Amino acid sequence: MPPIKKSKKGKRKGKESGKLKASKSRSAPPPLPPELRGLDTEWWYAFLNKHAESGQSAPSDEGEAFRYFFRTSRQTFDYICSIVRDDLISRPPSGLINIEGRLLSVEKQVAIAMRRLASGDSQVSVGAAFGVGQSTVSQVTWRFIESMEDRAKHHLVWPNQERIEEIKANLEAAFGLPNCCGGVDATHIIMTLPAVESSEDWCDPAKNYSMFLQGIVDDDLRFIDIVTGWPGSMTFSRLMRCSGFFKHCEAGKRLDGPVRVSAGNTEIREFIAGDSCYPLLPWLMTPYEGKNLSGPMLNFNARQKAARMLGTRALARLKGSWRILHKVMWRPDKNKLPSIILVCCLLHNILIDRKDELLPSVQLPDHHDTGYTEENCEQTDPNGKAMRDIITEHLQSHEAYN
């Protein structure tokens, strides 16, 4: 993925409006509170009216309806507008007009882009819902993605040590694992590609064309590191080894914080938890494999699974919220697709940072990939094996003491 320019934090704006009153009527919308009167909200009521006229269902409460269509509260939507406002105003808005001949406001541009990402619907369908053409949806969405990629990157960063200590404490309290910093998992973003020889490089084990996304997440399901852009034909192990995160860890630049002293007076370093498709490394703990595992091994596996499922659950939430990543993408530009994926991850983190709750109806089951057989990586680092045994013995001693 290309380097991202220096970001600029946006300012929080606006409050959420009241109950839904315009979704089934063309009467004037209710008066806006003073804090929203400087923002364009006309697009929202026009969108609701058009949706109601189509006969499709939506939550009757206006706040829930807004979250249903755009995944965020109105306050968070206004915050996102503040992040991209300068870019969307400063760039020439050539052609960005609606069917009434007026230039699109920043709010309407953001709404179009976020609806496209949230629904995964075609550009024609999204354009019809807002009264704009397909080319306008394409142009608006890409301008939004470029701006978010540039200005919102502070929402996806590796935590400082103070935050790492908080993550470790929370995960130990939840799962009993000492010095665990999060979970890792990967998912396939499925595409259609033209039937040419180069497409076969992107054909994954389930016979889909896909691009990989690997995410490392914290105790709040927040992405703290991602890697994408690689073909889905790779193995999980190979994807990890090609990532910048792997190189940082091997060079001692990540997961290099204070060690924990185990019950047996040995050192436990910082680590993340992953499935058996990943290699067993000193900083990457995978489960014990095989039959007839001992009680302590089974105990470790149960706790390790709970931690690694953080990654799985985060990816399921990501693809449930931003359905463009869950649906099959029609011949995407593979050079632009990593930026789309990154911005969806940024939006995922913004919702968490601002404590927005997703509607249950948009969430996916934990198993975000279907049709894929489970991989099993045979690569085992001796130091990783020793570290896993130390953690297992620590868990056994700690539980026996308590």
Short mmCIF file of C-alpha atoms in Angstrom, two decimals:
data_model
loop_
_atom_site.label_atom_id
_atom_site.label_comp_id
_atom_site.label_asym_id
_atom_site.label_seq_id
_atom_site.Cartn_x
_atom_site.Cartn_y
_atom_site.Cartn_z
CA MET A 1 0.00 0.00 0.00
CA PRO A 2 1.44 3.45 -0.89
CA PRO A 3 2.51 5.78 1.94
CA ILE A 4 -0.27 7.91 3.37
CA LYS A 5 0.17 11.65 3.69
CA LYS A 6 0.19 13.44 7.02
CA SER A 7 -3.24 13.48 8.56
CA LYS A 8 -5.18 16.37 10.04
CA LYS A 9 -7.68 15.75 12.78
CA GLY A 10 -11.16 16.97 12.11
CA LYS A 11 -13.40 18.72 14.60
CA ARG A 12 -16.47 17.18 16.07
CA LYS A 13 -19.66 18.83 14.87
CA GLY A 14 -23.32 18.55 15.33
CA LYS A 15 -25.90 16.64 17.34
CA GLU A 16 -28.25 13.96 16.27
CA SER A 17 -31.69 15.09 15.13
CA GLY A 18 -34.96 13.85 16.56
CA LYS A 19 -37.54 11.28 15.52
CA LEU A 20 -38.35 10.22 11.98
CA LYS A 21 -41.12 12.45 10.62
CA ALA A 22 -40.39 12.82 6.92
CA SER A 23 -39.86 9.27 5.69
CA LYS A 24 -43.40 8.76 4.42
CA SER A 25 -44.49 12.32 3.70
CA ARG A 26 -43.47 15.25 1.55
CA SER A 27 -44.39 17.74 4.28
CA ALA A 28 -41.71 20.06 5.61
CA PRO A 29 -39.23 18.42 7.99
CA PRO A 30 -39.32 19.40 11.67
CA PRO A 31 -37.24 22.43 12.70
CA LEU A 32 -33.58 21.64 13.28
CA PRO A 33 -31.81 22.35 16.56
CA PRO A 34 -29.54 25.43 16.39
CA GLU A 35 -26.32 23.38 16.29
CA LEU A 36 -27.36 21.72 13.00
CA ARG A 37 -28.73 24.72 11.13
CA GLY A 38 -25.40 25.49 9.46
CA LEU A 39 -25.20 21.98 7.97
CA ASP A 40 -27.00 20.57 4.95
CA THR A 41 -29.70 18.17 6.12
CA GLU A 42 -32.10 18.53 3.22
CA TRP A 43 -30.43 15.62 1.46
CA TRP A 44 -31.34 13.33 4.39
CA TYR A 45 -35.07 14.02 4.24
CA ALA A 46 -35.08 13.72 0.44
CA PHE A 47 -33.26 10.40 0.78
CA LEU A 48 -35.79 9.16 3.35
CA ASN A 49 -38.74 10.20 1.18
CA LYS A 50 -37.30 8.43 -1.86
CA HIS A 51 -36.63 5.30 0.20
CA ALA A 52 -40.16 5.31 1.62
CA GLU A 53 -41.65 5.75 -1.85
CA SER A 54 -39.75 2.67 -3.04
CA GLY A 55 -41.64 0.59 -0.48
CA GLN A 56 -38.50 -0.68 1.26
CA SER A 57 -38.44 -1.04 5.02
CA ALA A 58 -36.28 0.93 7.45
CA PRO A 59 -36.34 1.64 11.21
CA SER A 60 -39.07 4.11 12.15
CA ASP A 61 -36.87 5.99 14.62
CA GLU A 62 -34.80 8.59 12.79
CA GLY A 63 -31.60 7.95 14.73
CA GLU A 64 -31.81 4.20 14.07
CA ALA A 65 -32.69 4.81 10.43
CA PHE A 66 -29.58 6.97 10.03
CA ARG A 67 -27.40 4.23 11.55
CA TYR A 68 -29.13 1.63 9.37
CA PHE A 69 -28.20 3.44 6.16
CA PHE A 70 -24.82 4.93 7.09
CA ARG A 71 -23.68 2.79 10.09
CA THR A 72 -22.94 5.85 12.24
CA SER A 73 -24.83 8.18 14.53
CA ARG A 74 -25.52 11.63 13.17
CA GLN A 75 -22.86 13.08 15.49
CA THR A 76 -20.22 10.72 14.12
CA PHE A 77 -21.34 11.40 10.54
CA ASP A 78 -20.82 15.13 11.16
CA TYR A 79 -17.39 14.36 12.64
CA ILE A 80 -16.46 12.43 9.47
CA CYS A 81 -17.68 15.37 7.39
CA SER A 82 -15.37 17.64 9.38
CA ILE A 83 -12.40 15.41 8.52
CA VAL A 84 -12.93 15.60 4.76
CA ARG A 85 -14.63 18.99 4.46
CA ASP A 86 -11.57 20.99 3.37
CA ASP A 87 -10.73 18.49 0.64
CA LEU A 88 -14.27 18.19 -0.67
CA ILE A 89 -14.68 21.98 -0.76
CA SER A 90 -11.23 22.85 -2.13
CA ARG A 91 -11.18 20.41 -5.04
CA PRO A 92 -12.99 21.54 -8.18
CA PRO A 93 -16.54 20.15 -7.97
CA SER A 94 -16.85 19.85 -11.75
CA GLY A 95 -19.90 17.78 -12.63
CA LEU A 96 -20.89 17.18 -9.01
CA ILE A 97 -24.47 18.38 -9.33
CA ASN A 98 -27.75 16.75 -8.58
CA ILE A 99 -30.78 16.48 -10.82
CA GLU A 100 -31.98 19.90 -9.67
CA GLY A 101 -28.83 21.53 -11.00
CA ARG A 102 -27.27 22.40 -7.63
CA LEU A 103 -23.76 21.62 -6.46
CA LEU A 104 -23.57 18.76 -3.97
CA SER A 105 -22.94 19.78 -0.38
CA VAL A 106 -20.17 18.15 1.61
CA GLU A 107 -22.78 16.31 3.69
CA LYS A 108 -24.46 14.86 0.60
CA GLN A 109 -21.11 13.82 -0.89
CA VAL A 110 -20.15 12.03 2.32
CA ALA A 111 -23.58 10.39 2.50
CA ILE A 112 -23.27 9.09 -1.07
CA ALA A 113 -19.79 7.67 -0.40
CA MET A 114 -20.71 6.10 2.94
CA ARG A 115 -23.91 4.58 1.53
CA ARG A 116 -21.89 3.03 -1.29
CA LEU A 117 -19.41 1.53 1.22
CA ALA A 118 -22.08 0.50 3.74
CA SER A 119 -24.49 -1.16 1.30
CA GLY A 120 -22.17 -2.47 -1.40
CA ASP A 121 -24.98 -1.64 -3.82
CA SER A 122 -24.15 -0.71 -7.41
CA GLN A 123 -23.25 2.86 -8.28
CA VAL A 124 -26.44 3.07 -10.35
CA SER A 125 -28.57 2.01 -7.38
CA VAL A 126 -26.84 4.36 -4.94
CA GLY A 127 -27.08 7.23 -7.43
CA ALA A 128 -30.81 6.68 -7.90
CA ALA A 129 -31.32 6.90 -4.13
CA PHE A 130 -29.67 10.34 -4.07
CA GLY A 131 -30.79 11.71 -7.41
CA VAL A 132 -27.35 11.64 -9.03
CA GLY A 133 -25.75 9.70 -11.83
CA GLN A 134 -23.44 6.69 -11.72
CA SER A 135 -20.38 8.76 -12.66
CA THR A 136 -21.09 11.18 -9.80
CA VAL A 137 -21.24 8.31 -7.30
CA SER A 138 -17.92 7.01 -8.60
CA GLN A 139 -16.26 10.44 -8.46
CA VAL A 140 -17.65 11.35 -5.03
CA THR A 141 -16.75 7.99 -3.48
CA TRP A 142 -13.17 8.12 -4.68
CA ARG A 143 -12.69 11.73 -3.52
CA PHE A 144 -13.99 10.69 -0.09
CA ILE A 145 -11.64 7.68 0.04
CA GLU A 146 -8.62 9.76 -0.93
CA SER A 147 -9.38 12.35 1.73
CA MET A 148 -10.03 9.80 4.49
CA GLU A 149 -6.86 7.92 3.61
CA ASP A 150 -4.93 11.17 3.95
CA ARG A 151 -6.62 12.76 6.97
CA ALA A 152 -8.02 9.98 9.16
CA LYS A 153 -4.99 7.71 9.52
CA HIS A 154 -4.62 8.73 13.18
CA HIS A 155 -7.54 6.37 13.83
CA LEU A 156 -5.43 3.32 12.88
CA VAL A 157 -2.04 3.32 14.56
CA TRP A 158 0.04 0.97 16.63
CA PRO A 159 -0.67 1.81 20.31
CA ASN A 160 1.86 3.51 22.53
CA GLN A 161 3.19 1.51 25.47
CA GLU A 162 0.70 3.01 27.91
CA ARG A 163 -2.17 1.78 25.76
CA ILE A 164 -0.45 -1.60 25.22
CA GLU A 165 -0.29 -2.06 29.00
CA GLU A 166 -4.02 -1.34 29.19
CA ILE A 167 -4.76 -3.87 26.44
CA LYS A 168 -2.65 -6.52 28.18
CA ALA A 169 -4.37 -5.94 31.51
CA ASN A 170 -7.82 -6.18 29.93
CA LEU A 171 -6.99 -9.36 28.02
CA GLU A 172 -5.44 -11.02 31.05
CA ALA A 173 -8.54 -10.16 33.09
CA ALA A 174 -10.78 -11.54 30.34
CA PHE A 175 -8.85 -14.63 29.21
CA GLY A 176 -6.07 -15.16 31.77
CA LEU A 177 -3.30 -14.82 29.19
CA PRO A 178 -0.30 -12.83 30.50
CA ASN A 179 1.26 -10.23 28.16
CA CYS A 180 -1.21 -10.85 25.30
CA CYS A 181 -1.53 -7.75 23.07
CA GLY A 182 -4.37 -8.83 20.76
CA GLY A 183 -5.52 -11.27 18.11
CA VAL A 184 -4.80 -11.67 14.41
CA ASP A 185 -6.87 -13.04 11.52
CA ALA A 186 -7.26 -12.51 7.78
CA THR A 187 -10.12 -12.48 5.32
CA HIS A 188 -10.68 -12.65 1.57
CA ILE A 189 -12.18 -9.67 -0.30
CA ILE A 190 -13.79 -11.44 -3.26
CA MET A 191 -13.68 -9.98 -6.78
CA THR A 192 -14.63 -10.79 -10.33
CA LEU A 193 -11.76 -10.41 -12.78
CA PRO A 194 -11.49 -10.75 -16.56
CA ALA A 195 -10.52 -14.20 -17.78
CA VAL A 196 -6.88 -13.48 -18.56
CA GLU A 197 -3.75 -15.30 -17.46
CA SER A 198 -2.75 -12.67 -14.89
CA SER A 199 -6.05 -13.21 -13.07
CA GLU A 200 -4.97 -16.70 -12.01
CA ASP A 201 -2.48 -15.13 -9.61
CA TRP A 202 -5.50 -13.93 -7.62
CA CYS A 203 -7.36 -17.26 -7.57
CA ASP A 204 -7.61 -18.47 -3.97
CA PRO A 205 -8.11 -22.01 -2.56
CA ALA A 206 -11.92 -21.62 -2.78
CA LYS A 207 -11.58 -20.87 -6.53
CA ASN A 208 -12.53 -17.22 -6.01
CA TYR A 209 -10.55 -14.24 -7.18
CA SER A 210 -9.73 -12.36 -4.00
CA MET A 211 -7.47 -9.91 -2.20
CA PHE A 212 -6.28 -10.61 1.34
CA LEU A 213 -6.82 -8.36 4.35
CA GLN A 214 -4.99 -9.22 7.57
CA GLY A 215 -5.89 -7.36 10.75
CA ILE A 216 -4.41 -7.27 14.23
CA VAL A 217 -6.94 -6.03 16.77
CA ASP A 218 -7.01 -4.97 20.40
CA ASP A 219 -9.40 -5.78 23.22
CA ASP A 220 -12.06 -3.42 21.80
CA LEU A 221 -11.96 -5.06 18.31
CA ARG A 222 -10.11 -1.98 17.04
CA PHE A 223 -7.65 -2.53 14.19
CA ILE A 224 -4.15 -1.58 15.32
CA ASP A 225 -2.36 -2.93 12.24
CA ILE A 226 -3.52 -4.09 8.81
CA VAL A 227 -1.90 -5.40 5.65
CA THR A 228 -3.74 -5.71 2.36
CA GLY A 229 -3.13 -5.66 -1.38
CA TRP A 230 -1.78 -9.23 -1.57
CA PRO A 231 -3.45 -11.94 -3.70
CA GLY A 232 -5.83 -14.35 -1.98
CA SER A 233 -3.85 -17.24 -3.44
CA MET A 234 -1.20 -16.75 -0.75
CA THR A 235 -1.23 -18.75 2.47
CA PHE A 236 -1.93 -17.01 5.78
CA SER A 237 1.64 -17.79 6.83
CA ARG A 238 3.11 -16.22 3.71
CA LEU A 239 0.88 -13.16 4.12
CA MET A 240 2.16 -12.68 7.68
CA ARG A 241 5.78 -13.02 6.63
CA CYS A 242 5.31 -10.43 3.86
CA SER A 243 3.81 -7.89 6.25
CA GLY A 244 5.57 -4.90 7.72
CA PHE A 245 4.31 -6.05 11.13
CA PHE A 246 6.34 -9.29 10.83
CA LYS A 247 9.47 -7.36 9.92
CA HIS A 248 8.98 -4.96 12.86
CA CYS A 249 8.53 -7.85 15.31
CA GLU A 250 11.53 -9.76 14.01
CA ALA A 251 13.62 -6.58 14.31
CA GLY A 252 12.47 -6.05 17.92
CA LYS A 253 10.49 -2.90 17.10
CA ARG A 254 7.07 -4.28 18.06
CA LEU A 255 5.86 -6.55 20.83
CA ASP A 256 9.09 -5.63 22.56
CA GLY A 257 7.68 -4.20 25.79
CA PRO A 258 8.27 -5.34 29.37
CA VAL A 259 8.33 -9.11 29.94
CA ARG A 260 6.21 -10.85 32.54
CA VAL A 261 7.78 -13.20 35.05
CA SER A 262 5.88 -16.48 35.04
CA ALA A 263 4.92 -18.59 38.04
CA GLY A 264 8.01 -20.67 37.27
CA ASN A 265 10.25 -17.59 37.35
CA THR A 266 10.74 -17.54 33.57
CA GLU A 267 10.08 -14.68 31.17
CA ILE A 268 6.93 -14.27 29.06
CA ARG A 269 7.31 -11.73 26.29
CA GLU A 270 4.54 -9.75 24.59
CA PHE A 271 2.63 -11.70 21.94
CA ILE A 272 -0.50 -11.87 19.83
CA ALA A 273 -2.77 -14.89 19.33
CA GLY A 274 -3.50 -16.50 15.95
CA ASP A 275 -5.03 -19.66 14.51
CA SER A 276 -3.07 -22.73 13.43
CA CYS A 277 -2.85 -21.29 9.90
CA TYR A 278 -0.09 -19.03 11.28
CA PRO A 279 3.46 -20.07 12.25
CA LEU A 280 4.26 -20.57 15.94
CA LEU A 281 6.71 -17.79 16.83
CA PRO A 282 7.98 -16.28 20.10
CA TRP A 283 5.59 -13.32 19.58
CA LEU A 284 2.77 -15.24 17.84
CA MET A 285 1.08 -17.96 19.87
CA THR A 286 -0.91 -20.63 18.03
CA PRO A 287 -2.87 -23.55 19.55
CA TYR A 288 -1.54 -27.01 20.32
CA GLU A 289 -2.46 -29.47 17.56
CA GLY A 290 -3.07 -33.21 17.66
CA LYS A 291 -5.04 -35.76 19.68
CA ASN A 292 -4.72 -36.72 23.34
CA LEU A 293 -3.68 -33.26 24.49
CA SER A 294 -3.08 -32.84 28.21
CA GLY A 295 -5.37 -30.84 30.45
CA PRO A 296 -2.99 -27.86 30.63
CA MET A 297 -2.68 -27.88 26.83
CA LEU A 298 -6.45 -27.88 26.40
CA ASN A 299 -6.70 -25.06 28.93
CA PHE A 300 -4.16 -23.03 26.98
CA ASN A 301 -6.02 -23.71 23.72
CA ALA A 302 -9.33 -22.53 25.16
CA ARG A 303 -7.86 -19.27 26.42
CA GLN A 304 -5.80 -18.74 23.29
CA LYS A 305 -8.88 -19.28 21.11
CA ALA A 306 -10.82 -16.63 23.00
CA ALA A 307 -8.02 -14.14 22.34
CA ARG A 308 -7.51 -14.99 18.68
CA MET A 309 -11.27 -14.74 18.05
CA LEU A 310 -10.91 -11.00 18.59
CA GLY A 311 -9.46 -10.84 15.09
CA THR A 312 -12.20 -13.01 13.63
CA ARG A 313 -14.96 -10.98 15.28
CA ALA A 314 -13.44 -7.68 14.15
CA LEU A 315 -13.32 -8.82 10.52
CA ALA A 316 -16.91 -10.07 10.73
CA ARG A 317 -17.98 -6.70 12.11
CA LEU A 318 -16.00 -4.87 9.43
CA LYS A 319 -17.57 -6.81 6.56
CA GLY A 320 -21.02 -6.61 8.14
CA SER A 321 -20.79 -2.83 8.51
CA TRP A 322 -19.17 -2.06 5.17
CA ARG A 323 -20.84 -4.54 2.84
CA ILE A 324 -18.79 -3.45 -0.14
CA LEU A 325 -16.10 -5.73 1.35
CA HIS A 326 -18.55 -8.61 1.85
CA LYS A 327 -20.18 -8.60 -1.57
CA VAL A 328 -18.38 -9.68 -4.73
CA MET A 329 -16.64 -6.66 -6.26
CA TRP A 330 -17.10 -6.30 -10.00
CA ARG A 331 -13.70 -5.95 -11.68
CA PRO A 332 -12.21 -3.47 -9.18
CA ASP A 333 -9.04 -1.53 -9.86
CA LYS A 334 -6.58 -3.65 -7.86
CA ASN A 335 -4.41 -0.56 -7.31
CA LYS A 336 -7.31 1.32 -5.71
CA LEU A 337 -8.89 -1.56 -3.81
CA PRO A 338 -6.34 -1.43 -0.92
CA SER A 339 -7.35 2.20 -0.31
CA ILE A 340 -11.03 1.24 -0.18
CA ILE A 341 -10.23 -1.53 2.31
CA LEU A 342 -8.12 0.81 4.45
CA VAL A 343 -10.85 3.46 4.60
CA CYS A 344 -13.41 0.85 5.65
CA CYS A 345 -11.01 -0.14 8.48
CA LEU A 346 -10.65 3.53 9.44
CA LEU A 347 -14.44 3.91 9.55
CA HIS A 348 -14.65 0.72 11.65
CA ASN A 349 -12.20 2.24 14.15
CA ILE A 350 -13.94 5.62 14.18
CA LEU A 351 -17.18 3.94 15.24
CA ILE A 352 -15.32 2.26 18.12
CA ASP A 353 -13.40 5.41 19.08
CA ARG A 354 -16.65 7.38 19.25
CA LYS A 355 -18.55 4.56 20.98
CA ASP A 356 -21.12 4.13 18.24
CA GLU A 357 -23.14 0.93 18.50
CA LEU A 358 -23.99 -1.07 15.40
CA LEU A 359 -27.54 -2.18 14.80
CA PRO A 360 -27.71 -5.97 15.32
CA SER A 361 -29.28 -6.40 11.87
CA VAL A 362 -26.09 -5.34 10.05
CA GLN A 363 -23.66 -7.63 11.85
CA LEU A 364 -22.38 -10.87 10.36
CA PRO A 365 -21.73 -14.18 12.17
CA ASP A 366 -18.20 -14.61 13.48
CA HIS A 367 -17.24 -16.77 10.51
CA HIS A 368 -16.80 -14.03 7.93
CA ASP A 369 -15.37 -16.31 5.20
CA THR A 370 -17.42 -19.24 3.92
CA GLY A 371 -16.34 -21.97 1.55
CA TYR A 372 -12.72 -22.04 2.68
CA THR A 373 -11.05 -25.08 4.18
CA GLU A 374 -8.95 -24.57 7.29
CA GLU A 375 -5.22 -24.15 6.69
CA ASN A 376 -2.65 -25.69 9.00
CA CYS A 377 0.82 -24.18 9.10
CA GLU A 378 3.55 -26.63 10.06
CA GLN A 379 6.17 -23.94 10.75
CA THR A 380 7.29 -23.96 14.37
CA ASP A 381 10.02 -21.79 15.82
CA PRO A 382 11.74 -23.61 18.74
CA ASN A 383 11.67 -20.40 20.77
CA GLY A 384 7.97 -20.05 20.01
CA LYS A 385 7.33 -23.61 21.18
CA ALA A 386 9.26 -22.94 24.38
CA MET A 387 7.31 -19.72 25.00
CA ARG A 388 3.98 -21.50 24.52
CA ASP A 389 5.02 -24.18 27.04
CA ILE A 390 6.04 -21.49 29.54
CA ILE A 391 2.65 -19.79 29.23
CA THR A 392 0.88 -23.15 29.58
CA GLU A 393 2.82 -23.98 32.74
CA HIS A 394 2.16 -20.49 34.10
CA LEU A 395 -1.58 -20.90 33.57
CA GLN A 396 -1.52 -24.30 35.31
CA SER A 397 0.44 -22.99 38.31
CA HIS A 398 -1.61 -19.84 38.57
CA GLU A 399 -4.91 -21.72 38.58
CA ALA A 400 -3.61 -24.29 41.05
CA TYR A 401 -2.52 -21.47 43.40
CA ASN A 402 -5.89 -19.77 43.15
#
